[in-house]
Short mmCIF file of C-alpha atoms and ligand atoms in Angstrom, two decimals:
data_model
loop_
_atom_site.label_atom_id
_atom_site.label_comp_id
_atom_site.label_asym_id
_atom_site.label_seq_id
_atom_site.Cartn_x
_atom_site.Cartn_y
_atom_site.Cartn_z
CA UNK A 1 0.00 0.00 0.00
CA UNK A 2 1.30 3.47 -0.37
CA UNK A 3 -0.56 6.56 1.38
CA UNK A 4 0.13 10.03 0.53
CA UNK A 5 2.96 9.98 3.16
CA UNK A 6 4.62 7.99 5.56
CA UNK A 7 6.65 9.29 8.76
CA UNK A 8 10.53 9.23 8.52
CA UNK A 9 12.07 7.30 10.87
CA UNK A 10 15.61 8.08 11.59
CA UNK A 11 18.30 5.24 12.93
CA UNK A 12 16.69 3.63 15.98
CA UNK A 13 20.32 3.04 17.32
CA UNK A 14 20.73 7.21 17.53
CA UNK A 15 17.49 7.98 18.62
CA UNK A 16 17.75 4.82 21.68
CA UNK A 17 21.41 7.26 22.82
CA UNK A 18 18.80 10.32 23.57
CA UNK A 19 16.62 7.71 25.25
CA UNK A 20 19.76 6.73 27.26
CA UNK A 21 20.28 10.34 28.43
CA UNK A 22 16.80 10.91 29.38
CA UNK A 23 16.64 7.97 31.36
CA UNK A 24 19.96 9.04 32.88
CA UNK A 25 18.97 12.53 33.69
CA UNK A 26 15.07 11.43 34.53
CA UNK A 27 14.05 14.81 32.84
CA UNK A 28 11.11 13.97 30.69
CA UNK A 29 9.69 16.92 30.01
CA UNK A 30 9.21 20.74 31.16
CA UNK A 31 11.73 22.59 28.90
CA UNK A 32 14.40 20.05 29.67
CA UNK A 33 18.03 19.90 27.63
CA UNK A 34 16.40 18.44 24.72
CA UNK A 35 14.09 20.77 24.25
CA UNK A 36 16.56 23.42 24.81
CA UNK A 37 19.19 21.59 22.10
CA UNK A 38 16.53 21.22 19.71
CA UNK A 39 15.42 24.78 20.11
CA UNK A 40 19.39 25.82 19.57
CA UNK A 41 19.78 23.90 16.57
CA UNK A 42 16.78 24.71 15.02
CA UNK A 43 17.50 28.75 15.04
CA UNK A 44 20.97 27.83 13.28
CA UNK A 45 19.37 25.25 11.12
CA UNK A 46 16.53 27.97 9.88
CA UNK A 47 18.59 31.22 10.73
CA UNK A 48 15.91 32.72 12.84
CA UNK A 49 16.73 34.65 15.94
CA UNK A 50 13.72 33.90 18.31
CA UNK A 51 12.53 30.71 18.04
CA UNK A 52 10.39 28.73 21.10
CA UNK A 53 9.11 24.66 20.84
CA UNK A 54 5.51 23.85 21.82
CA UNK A 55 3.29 21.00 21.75
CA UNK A 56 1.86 20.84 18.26
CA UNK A 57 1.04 23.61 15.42
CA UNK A 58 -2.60 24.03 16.43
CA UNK A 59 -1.65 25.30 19.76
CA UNK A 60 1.53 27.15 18.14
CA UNK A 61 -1.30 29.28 15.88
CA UNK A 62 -3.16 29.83 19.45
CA UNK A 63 -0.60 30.97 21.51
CA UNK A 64 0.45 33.45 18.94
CA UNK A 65 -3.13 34.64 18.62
CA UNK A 66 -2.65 35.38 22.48
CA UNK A 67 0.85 37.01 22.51
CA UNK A 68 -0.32 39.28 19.78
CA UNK A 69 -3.55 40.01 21.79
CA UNK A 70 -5.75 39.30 18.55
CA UNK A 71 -9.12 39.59 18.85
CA UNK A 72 -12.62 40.37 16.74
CA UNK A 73 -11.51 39.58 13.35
CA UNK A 74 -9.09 37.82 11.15
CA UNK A 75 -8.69 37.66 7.78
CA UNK A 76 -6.98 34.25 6.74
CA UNK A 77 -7.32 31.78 3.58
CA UNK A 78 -10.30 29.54 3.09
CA UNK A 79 -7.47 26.76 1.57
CA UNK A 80 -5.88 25.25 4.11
CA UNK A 81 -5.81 22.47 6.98
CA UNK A 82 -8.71 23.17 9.13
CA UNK A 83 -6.93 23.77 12.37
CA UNK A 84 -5.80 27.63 10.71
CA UNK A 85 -9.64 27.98 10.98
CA UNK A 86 -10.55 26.26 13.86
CA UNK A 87 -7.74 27.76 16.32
CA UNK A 88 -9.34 31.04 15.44
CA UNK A 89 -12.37 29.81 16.31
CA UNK A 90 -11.84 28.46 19.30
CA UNK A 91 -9.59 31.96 20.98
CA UNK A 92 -13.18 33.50 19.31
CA UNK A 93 -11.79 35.02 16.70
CA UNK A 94 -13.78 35.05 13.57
CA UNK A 95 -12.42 33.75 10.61
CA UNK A 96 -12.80 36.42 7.69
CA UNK A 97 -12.41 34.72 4.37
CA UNK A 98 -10.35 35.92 1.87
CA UNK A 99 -10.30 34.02 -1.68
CA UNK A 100 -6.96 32.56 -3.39
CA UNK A 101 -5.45 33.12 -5.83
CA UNK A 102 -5.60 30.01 -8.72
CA UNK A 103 -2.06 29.82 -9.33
CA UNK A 104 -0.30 30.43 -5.97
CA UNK A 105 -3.08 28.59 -4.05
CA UNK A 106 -2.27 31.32 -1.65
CA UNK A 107 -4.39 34.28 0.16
CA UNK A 108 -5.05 36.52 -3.01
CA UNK A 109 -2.98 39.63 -1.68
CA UNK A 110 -5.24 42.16 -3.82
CA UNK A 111 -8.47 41.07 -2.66
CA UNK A 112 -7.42 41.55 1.56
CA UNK A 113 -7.63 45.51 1.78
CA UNK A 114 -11.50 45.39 0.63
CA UNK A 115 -12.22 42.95 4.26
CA UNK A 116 -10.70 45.24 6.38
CA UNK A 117 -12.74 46.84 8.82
CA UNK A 118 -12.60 48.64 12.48
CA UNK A 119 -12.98 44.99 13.97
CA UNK A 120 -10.04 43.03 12.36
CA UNK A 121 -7.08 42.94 13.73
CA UNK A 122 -4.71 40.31 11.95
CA UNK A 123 -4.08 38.79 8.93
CA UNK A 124 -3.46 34.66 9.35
CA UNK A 125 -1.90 33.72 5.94
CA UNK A 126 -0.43 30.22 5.32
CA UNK A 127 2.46 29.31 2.68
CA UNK A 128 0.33 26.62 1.25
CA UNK A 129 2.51 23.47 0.15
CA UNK A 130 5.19 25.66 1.27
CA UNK A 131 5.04 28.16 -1.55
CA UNK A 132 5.80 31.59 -0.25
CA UNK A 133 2.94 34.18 0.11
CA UNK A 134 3.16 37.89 -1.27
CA UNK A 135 5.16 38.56 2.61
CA UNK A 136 5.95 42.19 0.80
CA UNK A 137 1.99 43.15 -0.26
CA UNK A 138 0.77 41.63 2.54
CA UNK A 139 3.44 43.24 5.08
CA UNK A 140 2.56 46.51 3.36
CA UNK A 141 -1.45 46.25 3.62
CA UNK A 142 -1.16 45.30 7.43
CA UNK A 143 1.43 48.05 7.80
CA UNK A 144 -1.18 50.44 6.01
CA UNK A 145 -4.03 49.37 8.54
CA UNK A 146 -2.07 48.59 11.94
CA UNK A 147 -2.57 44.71 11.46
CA UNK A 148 -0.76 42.02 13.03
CA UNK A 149 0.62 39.64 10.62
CA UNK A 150 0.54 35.66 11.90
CA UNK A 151 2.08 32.84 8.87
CA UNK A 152 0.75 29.48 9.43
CA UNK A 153 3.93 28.39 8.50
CA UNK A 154 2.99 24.33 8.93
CA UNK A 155 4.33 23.42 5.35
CA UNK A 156 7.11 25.61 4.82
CA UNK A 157 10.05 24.59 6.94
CA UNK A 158 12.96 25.22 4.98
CA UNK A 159 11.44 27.47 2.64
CA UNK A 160 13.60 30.34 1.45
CA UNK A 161 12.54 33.31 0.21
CA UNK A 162 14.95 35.29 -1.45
CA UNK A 163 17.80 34.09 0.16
CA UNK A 164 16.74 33.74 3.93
CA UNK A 165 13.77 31.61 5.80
CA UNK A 166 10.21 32.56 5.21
CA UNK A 167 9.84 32.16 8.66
CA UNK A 168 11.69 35.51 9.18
CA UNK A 169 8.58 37.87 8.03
CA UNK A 170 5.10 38.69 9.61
CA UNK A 171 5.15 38.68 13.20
CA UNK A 172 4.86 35.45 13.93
CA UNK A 173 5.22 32.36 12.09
CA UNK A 174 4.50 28.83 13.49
CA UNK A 175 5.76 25.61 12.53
CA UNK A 176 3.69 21.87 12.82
CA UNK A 177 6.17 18.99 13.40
CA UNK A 178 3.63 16.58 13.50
CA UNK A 179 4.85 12.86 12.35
CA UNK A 180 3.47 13.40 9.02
CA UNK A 181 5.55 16.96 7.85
CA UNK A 182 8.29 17.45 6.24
CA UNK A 183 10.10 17.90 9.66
CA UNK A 184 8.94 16.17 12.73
CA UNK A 185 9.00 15.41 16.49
CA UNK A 186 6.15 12.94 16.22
CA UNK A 187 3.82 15.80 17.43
CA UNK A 188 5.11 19.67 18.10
CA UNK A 189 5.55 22.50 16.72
CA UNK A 190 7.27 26.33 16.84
CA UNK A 191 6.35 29.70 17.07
CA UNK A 192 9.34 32.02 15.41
CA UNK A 193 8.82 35.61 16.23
CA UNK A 194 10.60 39.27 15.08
CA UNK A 195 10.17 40.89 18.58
CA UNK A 196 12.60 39.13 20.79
CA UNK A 197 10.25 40.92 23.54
CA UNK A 198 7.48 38.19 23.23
CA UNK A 199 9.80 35.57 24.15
CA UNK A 200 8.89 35.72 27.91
CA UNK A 201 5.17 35.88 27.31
CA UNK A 202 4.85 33.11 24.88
CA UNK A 203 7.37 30.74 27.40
CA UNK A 204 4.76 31.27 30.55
CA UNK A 205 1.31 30.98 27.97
CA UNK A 206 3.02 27.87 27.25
CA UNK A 207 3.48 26.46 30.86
CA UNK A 208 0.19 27.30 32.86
CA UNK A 209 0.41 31.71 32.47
CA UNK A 210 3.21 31.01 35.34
CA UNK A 211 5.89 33.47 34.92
CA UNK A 212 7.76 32.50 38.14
CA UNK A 213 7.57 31.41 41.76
CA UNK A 214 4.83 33.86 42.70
CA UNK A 215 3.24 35.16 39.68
CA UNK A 216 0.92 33.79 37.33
CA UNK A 217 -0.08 36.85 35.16
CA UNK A 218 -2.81 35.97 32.96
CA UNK A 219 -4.56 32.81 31.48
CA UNK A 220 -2.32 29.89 29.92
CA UNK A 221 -2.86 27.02 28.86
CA UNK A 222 -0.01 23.56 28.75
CA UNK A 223 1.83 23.55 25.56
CA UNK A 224 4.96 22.14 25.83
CA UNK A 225 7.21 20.08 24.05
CA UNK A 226 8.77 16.65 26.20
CA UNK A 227 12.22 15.29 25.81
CA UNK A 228 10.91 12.03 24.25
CA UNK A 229 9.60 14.61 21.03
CA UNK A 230 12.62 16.78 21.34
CA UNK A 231 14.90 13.48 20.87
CA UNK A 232 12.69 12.77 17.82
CA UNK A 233 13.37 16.21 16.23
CA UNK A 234 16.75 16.22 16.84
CA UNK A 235 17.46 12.45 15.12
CA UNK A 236 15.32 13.63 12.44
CA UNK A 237 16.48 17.29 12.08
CA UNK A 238 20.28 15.24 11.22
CA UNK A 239 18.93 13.42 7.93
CA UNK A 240 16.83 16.54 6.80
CA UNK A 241 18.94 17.61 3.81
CA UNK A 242 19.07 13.33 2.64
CA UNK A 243 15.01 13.47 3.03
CA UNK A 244 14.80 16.77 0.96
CA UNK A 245 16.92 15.81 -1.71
CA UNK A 246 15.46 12.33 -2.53
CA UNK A 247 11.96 14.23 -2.11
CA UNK A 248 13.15 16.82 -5.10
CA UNK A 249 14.46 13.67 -7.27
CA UNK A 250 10.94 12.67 -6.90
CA UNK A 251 9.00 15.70 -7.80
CA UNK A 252 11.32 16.16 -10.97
CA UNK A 253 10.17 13.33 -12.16
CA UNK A 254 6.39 13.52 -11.61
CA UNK A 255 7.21 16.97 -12.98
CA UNK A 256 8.59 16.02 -16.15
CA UNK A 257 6.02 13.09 -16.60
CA UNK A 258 2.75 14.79 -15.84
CA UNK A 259 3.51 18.89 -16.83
CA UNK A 260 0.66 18.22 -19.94
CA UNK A 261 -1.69 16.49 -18.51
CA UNK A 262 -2.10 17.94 -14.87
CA UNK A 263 -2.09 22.04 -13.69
CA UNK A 264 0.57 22.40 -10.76
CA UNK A 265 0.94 25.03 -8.10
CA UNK A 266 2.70 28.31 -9.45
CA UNK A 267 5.61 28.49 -7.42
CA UNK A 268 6.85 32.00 -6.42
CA UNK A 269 10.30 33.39 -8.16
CA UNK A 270 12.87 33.87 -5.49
CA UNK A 271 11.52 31.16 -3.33
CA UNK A 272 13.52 27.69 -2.33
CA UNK A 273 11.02 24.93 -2.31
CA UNK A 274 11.25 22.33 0.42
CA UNK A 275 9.57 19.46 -1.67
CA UNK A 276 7.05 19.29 1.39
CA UNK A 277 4.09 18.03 -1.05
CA UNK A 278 3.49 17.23 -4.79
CA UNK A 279 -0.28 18.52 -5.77
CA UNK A 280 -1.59 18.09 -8.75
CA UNK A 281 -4.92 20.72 -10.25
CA UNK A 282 -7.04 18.68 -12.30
CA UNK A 283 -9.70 20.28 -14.48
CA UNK A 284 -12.86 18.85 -13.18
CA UNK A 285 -13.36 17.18 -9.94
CA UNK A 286 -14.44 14.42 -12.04
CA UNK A 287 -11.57 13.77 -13.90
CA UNK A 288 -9.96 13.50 -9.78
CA UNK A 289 -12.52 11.06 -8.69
CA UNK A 290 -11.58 8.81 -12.07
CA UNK A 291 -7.62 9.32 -11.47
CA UNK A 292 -8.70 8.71 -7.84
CA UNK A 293 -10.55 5.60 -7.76
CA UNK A 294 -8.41 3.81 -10.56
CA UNK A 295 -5.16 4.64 -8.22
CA UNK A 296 -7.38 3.68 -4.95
CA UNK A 297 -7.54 0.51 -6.85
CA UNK A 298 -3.97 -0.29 -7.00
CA UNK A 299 -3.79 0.45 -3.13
CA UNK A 300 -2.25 3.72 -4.03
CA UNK A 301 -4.02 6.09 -1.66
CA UNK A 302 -3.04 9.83 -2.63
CA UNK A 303 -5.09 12.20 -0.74
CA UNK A 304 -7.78 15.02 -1.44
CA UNK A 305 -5.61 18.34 0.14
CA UNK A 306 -7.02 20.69 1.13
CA UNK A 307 -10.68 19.67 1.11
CA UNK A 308 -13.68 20.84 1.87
CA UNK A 309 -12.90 24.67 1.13
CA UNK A 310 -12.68 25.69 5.02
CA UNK A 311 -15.52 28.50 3.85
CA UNK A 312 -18.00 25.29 4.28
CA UNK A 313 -17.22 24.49 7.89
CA UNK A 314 -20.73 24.32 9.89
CA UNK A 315 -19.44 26.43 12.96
CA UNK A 316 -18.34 29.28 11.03
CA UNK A 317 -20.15 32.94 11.32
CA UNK A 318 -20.74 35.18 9.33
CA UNK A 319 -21.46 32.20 6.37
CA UNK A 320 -18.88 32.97 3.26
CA UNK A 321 -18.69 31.52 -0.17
CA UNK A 322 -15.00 31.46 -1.52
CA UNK A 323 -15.48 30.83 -5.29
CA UNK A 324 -12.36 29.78 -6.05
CA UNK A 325 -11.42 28.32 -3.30
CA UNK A 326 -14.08 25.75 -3.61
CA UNK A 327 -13.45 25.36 -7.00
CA UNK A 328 -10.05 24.22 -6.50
CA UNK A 329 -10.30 22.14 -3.46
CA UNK A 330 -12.67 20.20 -5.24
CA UNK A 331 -9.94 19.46 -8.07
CA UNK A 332 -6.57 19.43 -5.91
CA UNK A 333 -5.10 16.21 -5.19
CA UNK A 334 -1.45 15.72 -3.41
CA UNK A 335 0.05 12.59 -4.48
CA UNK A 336 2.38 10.49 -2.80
CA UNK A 337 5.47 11.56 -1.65
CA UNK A 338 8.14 10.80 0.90
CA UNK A 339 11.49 9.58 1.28
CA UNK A 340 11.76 5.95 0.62
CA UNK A 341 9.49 6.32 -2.08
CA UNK A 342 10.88 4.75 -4.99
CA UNK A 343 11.39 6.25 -8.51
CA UNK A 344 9.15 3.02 -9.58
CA UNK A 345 6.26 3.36 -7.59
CA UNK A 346 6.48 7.02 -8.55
CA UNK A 347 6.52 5.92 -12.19
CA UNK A 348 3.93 3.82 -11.58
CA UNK A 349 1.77 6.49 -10.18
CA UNK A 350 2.54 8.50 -13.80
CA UNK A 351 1.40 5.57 -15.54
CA UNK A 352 -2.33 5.49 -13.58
CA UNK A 353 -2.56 8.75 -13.89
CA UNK A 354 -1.54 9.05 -18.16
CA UNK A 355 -3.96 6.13 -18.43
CA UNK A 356 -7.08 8.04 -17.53
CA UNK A 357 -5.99 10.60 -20.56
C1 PLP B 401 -0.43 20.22 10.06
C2 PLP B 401 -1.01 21.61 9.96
C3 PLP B 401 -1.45 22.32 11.09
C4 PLP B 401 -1.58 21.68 12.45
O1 PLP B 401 -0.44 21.22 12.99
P1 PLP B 401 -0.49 20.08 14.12
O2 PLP B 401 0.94 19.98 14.55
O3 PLP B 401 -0.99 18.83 13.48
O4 PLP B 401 -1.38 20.56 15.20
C5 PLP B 401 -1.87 23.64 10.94
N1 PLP B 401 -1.88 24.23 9.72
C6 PLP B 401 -1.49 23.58 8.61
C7 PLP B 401 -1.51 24.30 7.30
C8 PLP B 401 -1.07 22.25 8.69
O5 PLP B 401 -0.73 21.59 7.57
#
């Protein structure tokens, strides 16, 4: 069987020595010296200056919500993984849809300024499939209007943008290491930030609102990383440059194989790609459903990202309809892609896929 990914698992031998330590030290978790190595490396590893571990990327896109004290509304992208929605939701925040654009698959920078009004107070754009927003437009609309500027960030670790991370622009960006990304810890995630300021806030919303021995300032929640994750991250964070270069083999070649038969994502000039996903824009959600059954039938299960449009979630008020969101999201499909994929089963895929044409 092969599924749209599969988790990387680095060399049991290396990842049983951080076991070792953990066991020696009995530190399992509460920012202990994994979490603190991992947080090191990673800020060298990305160049970022201010950099702080959490639990997952749902509760990475919360906390910054807090730090930045955002509240009313929010404009963010109607293509994505629910939880950019639903984390906005939940700090009630209402989600403010703003439409894509069909190349990028990105928030359409151009349409944003129109949504403004007294009651927003952020923009929550995400670098979908790790393709880099418009960071200068959108920089210079929430500049314009005093907005806070939050990148869900979950698929673009790695990511360059003219030279230096994405993760360097807005004011904060948050990463997902979840087992399934590009980068993982088996579950966790980041918040990077441009204010070195935050840095105290975001570690004590992280660990209960406890700042110290006898304060506890304001309403936390528990969002920390443990040394079991940590040890994960930092096993894995050794092979990353292996993983991303057998990924880009792999995308070359369903590049070169599929480029007239399938639409793919317009990647921005300037921008690195970290070969985080391969999707694939078909021109009518039936001509998916045929390319998806026939490859379902072969046990090749490639999966429908990002769908529904998040504009169709029940619990969202005020109702939206994002026209081209929907559109696409009912013709995307990411196909399979991961490390120990082999060039066969990729060419394999190809062939499915040319045999519906
Ligand atoms: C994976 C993902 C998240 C959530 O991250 P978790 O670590 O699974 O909580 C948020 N946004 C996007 C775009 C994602 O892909």
């Amino acid at each position: 069987m092969i599924n749209v990914t599969k988790s990387y698992l680095p060399s049991i031998d290396k990842y049983k020595s951080y076991i070792d330590k953990i066991y020696e030290n009995g530190i399992l978790t509460n920012s202990g010296p994994l979490v603190h190595e991992l947080e090191q490396r990673l800020k060298l590893h990305l160049g970022v200056e201010n950099l702080v571990l959490v639990a997952n990327g749902t509760v990475a896109l919360e906390i910054a919500y807090r730090a930045l004290d955002i509240v009313g509304y929010a404009i963010t992208t109607p293509f994505s993984f629910v939880a950019t929605t639903s984390s906005l939701v939940t700090n009630n925040i209402s989600p403010i849809f703003c439409d894509i654009d069909e190349s990028s698959l990105n928030i359409d920078p151009d349409r944003i300024e129109n949504l403004i009004t007294p009651n927003t107070s952020a923009i929550v754009p995400v670098h979908v499939f790790g393709n880099p927003c418009d960071v200068e437009k959108i920089q210079s609309v929430a500049d314009e209007y005093g907005l806070k500027v939050i990148y869900d960030a979950a698929h673009a670790f790695d990511v360059e943008y003219k030279g230096k991370s994405i993760l360097n622009y807005g004011d904060i960006s948050t990463l997902s290491f979840h087992a399934t990304k590009l980068f993982h810890s088996i579950e966790g995630g980041a918040l990077i930030f441009r204010d070195k300021s935050l840095e105290e806030r975001v570690r004590y919303l992280i660990n209960f609102g406890i700042k110290n021995k006898e304060e506890i300032p304001e309403l936390g929640t528990n969002a920390k990383m443990n040394e079991f994750e940590a040890a994960m991250g930092l096993c894995v964070l050794d092979d990353i440059e292996e993983i991303k270069s057998k990924r880009k083999f792999l995308c070359e070649v369903y590049q070169e194989r599929l480029r007239n038969i399938v639409s793919f994502q317009e990647v921005a000039t300037d921008a690195k790609s970290n070969f985080s996903y391969f999707p694939v824009v078909f021109e009518s959600e039936d001509k998916l459903l045929e390319v998806e059954n026939r490859l379902n039938s072969k046990n090749i299960f490639p999966r429908r990202y990002f769908y529904p449009s998040l504009d169709k979630l029940s619990y969202i008020e005020p109702k939206q309809h994002m026209p081209i969101s929907r559109s696409v999201s009912s013709r995307v499909l990411c196909l399979p892609l991961y490390a120990d994929l082999e060039l066969q089963q990729v060419n394999d895929i190809c062939d499915i896929i040319c045999g519906c044409y």
